[in-house]
Each structure stands twice: as structure tokens, then as C-alpha cells.
């Protein structure tokens, strides 16, 4: 059991690329922390520095109480799981699991016992005597997980372990890794570019852009309180919609005026927005907070406080329980997400090419400064 602490850690590669820029990170004992961000943002570099596979240019890394900057990877008591499994092809799964333990000179009975326990946890008894080429992608990834588990490390490091699996199996493995975390109660650090993976797996998520941490928090907090436009747009699928505009005041009421839209600012936001009156702003609203006006008005349970916006429906995507609608308004594209039942069997159901009245839930709007892209708090 161990916490992992990064203090002012930077990484500049020999070619001059500053991959990681002065990050501070405190991963708690037994925590499942996800590092998420677009390709090239530096998340693998962070993980590889924790593993000792990449030297730190400046700053300090602690595993447990121990400063590990100069400790070789094999002595850091970590286990890493990669996207490409990295199993030895000429060895059976059993031999793959035993390999690291033999290197560390564990006695045979300990090795046998640990393999047995690990096979139990992962349900891979029947795979132990197969070689990797006789395994499916998912089975290989389970074997790779097994090789990490037998080591009983202080910290597990995962580098995009599910990227090679097909969509259905990815969902299953996601759940299995989470279950594993609950069972083993070991600190886990998990790198992915996939925000859905981050949201479903992480106890906390660190969102990274261009080598810096933008925000660290629980999935729900990040979703509801993004500190800037990048986090707002990165977390959530389909992404948050953005509109440029300004706040104006008329007869004691504040309005956001943007490209084709005028929204009355919800009372809960007026204090903070009065301070940035006239400045260039960006309004953000998630697809699920845009409703069909027809529905919002007729539904008895509707308590949606909002403003009517009229936009042209361009695309309808039926996803099952929900339907995604794409609209254009004054040259801006945006998406709404509605219950599919709202689209079914009604004479006046929305049709492609029509101008449709929508309700923007003004209480759910986010506001950012255009220049700095920071949330207005
Ligand atoms: P991510 O895992 O988020 O995709 P990486 O940590 O792999 O990002 O890379 C971060 C940045 O560092 C990228 O610009 C990448 O091109 C660069 N980089 C990664 N590894 C090396 C290397 N060995 N030498 C030089 N530049 C590298």
C-alpha cells in the first residue's frame, strides 16, 4: 500500500520537447486515479517517470515515503500493464506469470501459491498452460494483468491497457479492472485518452493538456464544475456546446447575447456575470440541457427554466434510449440529446431541415472568459 507524490515534476526530452511541465500530483493510498488528455499531452511520460522508465528532468517522485528519482524500475515495487500486453510469446501464461517472481528469487512454493491465487481472481485457470498466440486479445490482456498481480506491487500503473480491444470487450474489462481494484485495494494509476474510460473508472481524474494538469477531481465534480473551456469540452460525450457572446443588462435583467441567441441569465449566475458585463465571453451548455420546446411545455413534470432558441435541425441520430440531434444557428453547430420517446409517434415530431424551438436550461449554463478560457466563478 502506498501513496504516490509528484512534486514540481518536469520532463524535457533531449530533442527539446517539454512533455511535462511542473506538475504536482498526490495520489492517495489505495486510490484509483486516471490521467486523461488528448494524444501527446504527456500522460504516458508521467506514468513512465513514476515507473522509472523515463528519467525526471526536475522535481521529485515519491512512492510511499521513499524518494525514487534514482531508484531503478525493478526496485520501485510497481507493476505496469501496457496496451500491447508485452507477454513473452515462447512462454505459457503460467511461465509468464512466474517469470518476474523467479527473477526476484521467490521460492517455488510461493510462486505456485501466488499464481493459483491470481488465476482465481482473474478466472484464468484454463489458460495457464497456453501460449499467448493461442489467446484472444481479451485473454492476453487478462494474462498481462495476472503478471502484474502476482508481483503484489505497491502500485499498479496502466498505460492505455484496453486500446487494442474491441468496444464490447473494453466495457467488460473496464468493469473487471474496477472490481480488481476493489478486491486488491492497491493504488492504481491509469492512463487513457478516452474520457468515457476516465469517467467510468476513475475515483479521481486528472485532466492534462500540453504537459500541465488542468483540473483534478471526481468525475461528477469535473462534469459539473469544469474550471476552463478545455476541461468542459473534453469531459462529456457528446461534448459541451459553446457560443460566443457578451452579457448585457436591460432593466435590471442580464442577458447573454451571442450568435443568433439571446438568453436571460439565470438568477444564480447574475452576481458573477454582472462583473464581466460587456466582455467577450463563451457560453457552454451540455446537450442534455437543451430540450425540445414542444416537449418541455407539454410535459407536466417539466420544471425547465430556460429560454427559447430557434434553430435548424440538421441530423437525427437514434442511439437507442436517447437520440442526438444536431442543429445550426447563425453558422454555429450544436447538439442536443433527448429521450428517444420524445421523437416517436408524434405528428409534430422534429424533422430534418425544419426550424425548431428549443429550450436552453439557463441554470445549467457555464460561462468562460473568451481570452483566458477560464470559467467565471
Ligand atoms: P501521451 O501519452 O499523452 O500521448 P506522451 O507522454 O507520449 O503523450 O508524449 C508527450 C510529448 O512528448 C509528445 O509531444 C511526444 O511527441 C513527446 N515525446 C514522447 N516520447 C518522446 C521521446 N522519447 N523523445 C522525444 N519526445 C518524446
mmCIF file of N, CA and C in Angstrom, residues 233-293:
data_model
loop_
_atom_site.group_PDB
_atom_site.id
_atom_site.type_symbol
_atom_site.label_atom_id
_atom_site.label_comp_id
_atom_site.label_asym_id
_atom_site.label_seq_id
_atom_site.Cartn_x
_atom_site.Cartn_y
_atom_site.Cartn_z
ATOM 1 N N UNK A 233 -15.006 20.974 -22.444
ATOM 2 C CA UNK A 233 -15.201 20.357 -23.749
ATOM 3 C C UNK A 233 -14.689 18.930 -23.806
ATOM 4 N N UNK A 234 -13.699 18.620 -22.985
ATOM 5 C CA UNK A 234 -13.076 17.292 -23.046
ATOM 6 C C UNK A 234 -13.897 16.234 -22.320
ATOM 7 N N UNK A 235 -14.468 16.627 -21.189
ATOM 8 C CA UNK A 235 -15.244 15.691 -20.369
ATOM 9 C C UNK A 235 -16.712 15.761 -20.781
ATOM 10 N N UNK A 236 -17.283 14.603 -21.116
ATOM 11 C CA UNK A 236 -18.693 14.572 -21.513
ATOM 12 C C UNK A 236 -18.821 14.228 -22.982
ATOM 13 N N UNK A 237 -19.820 13.377 -23.294
ATOM 14 C CA UNK A 237 -19.993 12.956 -24.673
ATOM 15 C C UNK A 237 -21.481 12.817 -24.985
ATOM 16 N N UNK A 238 -22.014 13.473 -26.036
ATOM 17 C CA UNK A 238 -21.312 14.419 -26.899
ATOM 18 C C UNK A 238 -20.829 15.632 -26.102
ATOM 19 N N UNK A 239 -19.891 16.370 -26.682
ATOM 20 C CA UNK A 239 -19.241 17.462 -25.950
ATOM 21 C C UNK A 239 -20.196 18.610 -25.643
ATOM 22 N N UNK A 240 -19.765 19.414 -24.683
ATOM 23 C CA UNK A 240 -20.487 20.645 -24.373
ATOM 24 C C UNK A 240 -20.518 21.524 -25.625
ATOM 25 N N UNK A 241 -21.627 22.246 -25.805
ATOM 26 C CA UNK A 241 -21.745 23.219 -26.909
ATOM 27 C C UNK A 241 -21.252 24.582 -26.441
ATOM 28 N N UNK A 242 -20.634 25.315 -27.342
ATOM 29 C CA UNK A 242 -20.123 26.645 -26.989
ATOM 30 C C UNK A 242 -20.671 27.720 -27.936
ATOM 31 N N UNK A 243 -20.992 28.870 -27.341
ATOM 32 C CA UNK A 243 -21.459 30.021 -28.115
ATOM 33 C C UNK A 243 -20.697 31.262 -27.655
ATOM 34 N N UNK A 244 -20.192 32.021 -28.597
ATOM 35 C CA UNK A 244 -19.514 33.265 -28.223
ATOM 36 C C UNK A 244 -20.530 34.371 -28.071
ATOM 37 N N UNK A 245 -20.247 35.308 -27.155
ATOM 38 C CA UNK A 245 -21.162 36.431 -26.989
ATOM 39 C C UNK A 245 -20.739 37.313 -25.823
ATOM 40 N N UNK A 246 -21.704 38.134 -25.391
ATOM 41 C CA UNK A 246 -21.446 39.051 -24.276
ATOM 42 C C UNK A 246 -22.678 39.145 -23.389
ATOM 43 N N UNK A 247 -22.442 39.617 -22.176
ATOM 44 C CA UNK A 247 -23.569 39.830 -21.265
ATOM 45 C C UNK A 247 -23.949 41.311 -21.277
ATOM 46 N N UNK A 248 -25.236 41.572 -21.469
ATOM 47 C CA UNK A 248 -25.722 42.960 -21.414
ATOM 48 C C UNK A 248 -26.806 43.054 -20.345
ATOM 49 N N UNK A 249 -27.017 44.267 -19.856
ATOM 50 C CA UNK A 249 -28.039 44.462 -18.816
ATOM 51 C C UNK A 249 -29.140 45.353 -19.366
ATOM 52 N N UNK A 250 -30.364 44.931 -19.165
ATOM 53 C CA UNK A 250 -31.512 45.750 -19.574
ATOM 54 C C UNK A 250 -32.564 45.667 -18.486
ATOM 55 N N UNK A 251 -32.964 46.805 -17.981
ATOM 56 C CA UNK A 251 -33.997 46.869 -16.932
ATOM 57 C C UNK A 251 -33.709 45.863 -15.815
ATOM 58 N N UNK A 252 -32.497 45.937 -15.278
ATOM 59 C CA UNK A 252 -32.097 45.076 -14.156
ATOM 60 C C UNK A 252 -32.003 43.591 -14.483
ATOM 61 N N UNK A 253 -32.169 43.245 -15.738
ATOM 62 C CA UNK A 253 -32.023 41.828 -16.100
ATOM 63 C C UNK A 253 -30.779 41.655 -16.961
ATOM 64 N N UNK A 254 -30.103 40.520 -16.750
ATOM 65 C CA UNK A 254 -28.907 40.243 -17.547
ATOM 66 C C UNK A 254 -29.259 39.275 -18.669
ATOM 67 N N UNK A 255 -28.693 39.553 -19.832
ATOM 68 C CA UNK A 255 -28.906 38.667 -20.978
ATOM 69 C C UNK A 255 -27.562 38.302 -21.584
ATOM 70 N N UNK A 256 -27.454 37.051 -22.021
ATOM 71 C CA UNK A 256 -26.291 36.660 -22.820
ATOM 72 C C UNK A 256 -26.707 36.779 -24.279
ATOM 73 N N UNK A 257 -25.996 37.639 -25.008
ATOM 74 C CA UNK A 257 -26.304 37.816 -26.430
ATOM 75 C C UNK A 257 -25.180 37.222 -27.247
ATOM 76 N N UNK A 258 -25.523 36.216 -28.041
ATOM 77 C CA UNK A 258 -24.491 35.585 -28.866
ATOM 78 C C UNK A 258 -24.940 35.461 -30.299
ATOM 79 N N UNK A 259 -24.190 34.616 -31.022
ATOM 80 C CA UNK A 259 -24.517 34.418 -32.437
ATOM 81 C C UNK A 259 -25.883 33.774 -32.567
ATOM 82 N N UNK A 260 -26.896 34.569 -32.811
ATOM 83 C CA UNK A 260 -28.239 34.026 -33.034
ATOM 84 C C UNK A 260 -29.004 33.701 -31.771
ATOM 85 N N UNK A 261 -28.379 33.858 -30.595
ATOM 86 C CA UNK A 261 -29.136 33.524 -29.379
ATOM 87 C C UNK A 261 -29.147 34.678 -28.382
ATOM 88 N N UNK A 262 -30.250 34.787 -27.696
ATOM 89 C CA UNK A 262 -30.344 35.698 -26.554
ATOM 90 C C UNK A 262 -30.929 34.877 -25.409
ATOM 91 N N UNK A 263 -30.172 34.789 -24.314
ATOM 92 C CA UNK A 263 -30.652 34.013 -23.173
ATOM 93 C C UNK A 263 -30.692 34.907 -21.954
ATOM 94 N N UNK A 264 -31.765 34.813 -21.212
ATOM 95 C CA UNK A 264 -31.769 35.536 -19.947
ATOM 96 C C UNK A 264 -30.905 34.748 -18.962
ATOM 97 N N UNK A 265 -30.000 35.433 -18.302
ATOM 98 C CA UNK A 265 -29.073 34.771 -17.374
ATOM 99 C C UNK A 265 -29.848 34.339 -16.121
ATOM 100 N N UNK A 266 -29.672 33.095 -15.713
ATOM 101 C CA UNK A 266 -30.379 32.595 -14.530
ATOM 102 C C UNK A 266 -29.941 33.389 -13.298
ATOM 103 N N UNK A 267 -30.866 33.526 -12.358
ATOM 104 C CA UNK A 267 -30.569 34.371 -11.183
ATOM 105 C C UNK A 267 -29.314 33.893 -10.448
ATOM 106 N N UNK A 268 -29.132 32.572 -10.402
ATOM 107 C CA UNK A 268 -27.974 32.032 -9.678
ATOM 108 C C UNK A 268 -26.642 32.469 -10.303
ATOM 109 N N UNK A 269 -26.654 32.944 -11.540
ATOM 110 C CA UNK A 269 -25.408 33.344 -12.205
ATOM 111 C C UNK A 269 -25.243 34.865 -12.311
ATOM 112 N N UNK A 270 -26.254 35.630 -11.860
ATOM 113 C CA UNK A 270 -26.206 37.071 -12.172
ATOM 114 C C UNK A 270 -25.067 37.795 -11.455
ATOM 115 N N UNK A 271 -24.804 37.432 -10.197
ATOM 116 C CA UNK A 271 -23.761 38.164 -9.462
ATOM 117 C C UNK A 271 -22.418 38.080 -10.171
ATOM 118 N N UNK A 272 -22.049 36.842 -10.538
ATOM 119 C CA UNK A 272 -20.724 36.678 -11.150
ATOM 120 C C UNK A 272 -20.684 37.266 -12.563
ATOM 121 N N UNK A 273 -21.805 37.251 -13.264
ATOM 122 C CA UNK A 273 -21.772 37.725 -14.658
ATOM 123 C C UNK A 273 -21.898 39.244 -14.761
ATOM 124 N N UNK A 274 -22.475 39.859 -13.713
ATOM 125 C CA UNK A 274 -22.560 41.321 -13.741
ATOM 126 C C UNK A 274 -21.147 41.915 -13.789
ATOM 127 N N UNK A 275 -20.210 41.190 -13.145
ATOM 128 C CA UNK A 275 -18.821 41.688 -13.081
ATOM 129 C C UNK A 275 -18.113 41.642 -14.432
ATOM 130 N N UNK A 276 -18.614 40.853 -15.361
ATOM 131 C CA UNK A 276 -17.921 40.735 -16.658
ATOM 132 C C UNK A 276 -18.804 41.247 -17.802
ATOM 133 N N UNK A 277 -19.732 42.145 -17.436
ATOM 134 C CA UNK A 277 -20.620 42.742 -18.433
ATOM 135 C C UNK A 277 -19.815 43.365 -19.575
ATOM 136 N N UNK A 278 -20.217 43.087 -20.795
ATOM 137 C CA UNK A 278 -19.561 43.730 -21.945
ATOM 138 C C UNK A 278 -18.306 43.032 -22.421
ATOM 139 N N UNK A 279 -17.760 42.115 -21.592
ATOM 140 C CA UNK A 279 -16.535 41.405 -22.012
ATOM 141 C C UNK A 279 -16.882 40.278 -22.991
ATOM 142 N N UNK A 280 -15.892 39.882 -23.786
ATOM 143 C CA UNK A 280 -16.110 38.740 -24.686
ATOM 144 C C UNK A 280 -16.143 37.448 -23.862
ATOM 145 N N UNK A 281 -17.241 36.722 -23.975
ATOM 146 C CA UNK A 281 -17.431 35.505 -23.181
ATOM 147 C C UNK A 281 -17.775 34.326 -24.090
ATOM 148 N N UNK A 282 -17.732 33.140 -23.473
ATOM 149 C CA UNK A 282 -18.229 31.942 -24.151
ATOM 150 C C UNK A 282 -19.232 31.273 -23.225
ATOM 151 N N UNK A 283 -20.406 30.985 -23.783
ATOM 152 C CA UNK A 283 -21.404 30.252 -23.014
ATOM 153 C C UNK A 283 -21.281 28.773 -23.371
ATOM 154 N N UNK A 284 -21.302 27.917 -22.359
ATOM 155 C CA UNK A 284 -21.258 26.473 -22.599
ATOM 156 C C UNK A 284 -22.525 25.830 -22.078
ATOM 157 N N UNK A 285 -23.080 24.922 -22.878
ATOM 158 C CA UNK A 285 -24.256 24.184 -22.404
ATOM 159 C C UNK A 285 -24.175 22.748 -22.919
ATOM 160 N N UNK A 286 -24.421 21.793 -22.022
ATOM 161 C CA UNK A 286 -24.327 20.387 -22.420
ATOM 162 C C UNK A 286 -25.576 19.974 -23.200
ATOM 163 N N UNK A 287 -25.405 18.996 -24.115
ATOM 164 C CA UNK A 287 -26.519 18.573 -24.976
ATOM 165 C C UNK A 287 -27.773 18.168 -24.200
ATOM 166 N N UNK A 288 -27.592 17.595 -23.005
ATOM 167 C CA UNK A 288 -28.787 17.136 -22.278
ATOM 168 C C UNK A 288 -29.540 18.285 -21.618
ATOM 169 N N UNK A 289 -28.977 19.476 -21.659
ATOM 170 C CA UNK A 289 -29.659 20.623 -21.073
ATOM 171 C C UNK A 289 -30.357 21.490 -22.120
ATOM 172 N N UNK A 290 -30.441 20.942 -23.323
ATOM 173 C CA UNK A 290 -31.207 21.579 -24.398
ATOM 174 C C UNK A 290 -32.400 20.663 -24.685
ATOM 175 N N UNK A 291 -33.590 21.224 -24.602
ATOM 176 C CA UNK A 291 -34.803 20.395 -24.718
ATOM 177 C C UNK A 291 -35.652 20.860 -25.887
ATOM 178 N N UNK A 292 -36.457 19.924 -26.396
ATOM 179 C CA UNK A 292 -37.430 20.315 -27.414
ATOM 180 C C UNK A 292 -38.509 21.137 -26.721
ATOM 181 N N UNK A 293 -38.808 22.336 -27.240
ATOM 182 C CA UNK A 293 -39.753 23.227 -26.552
ATOM 183 C C UNK A 293 -41.128 22.574 -26.460
#
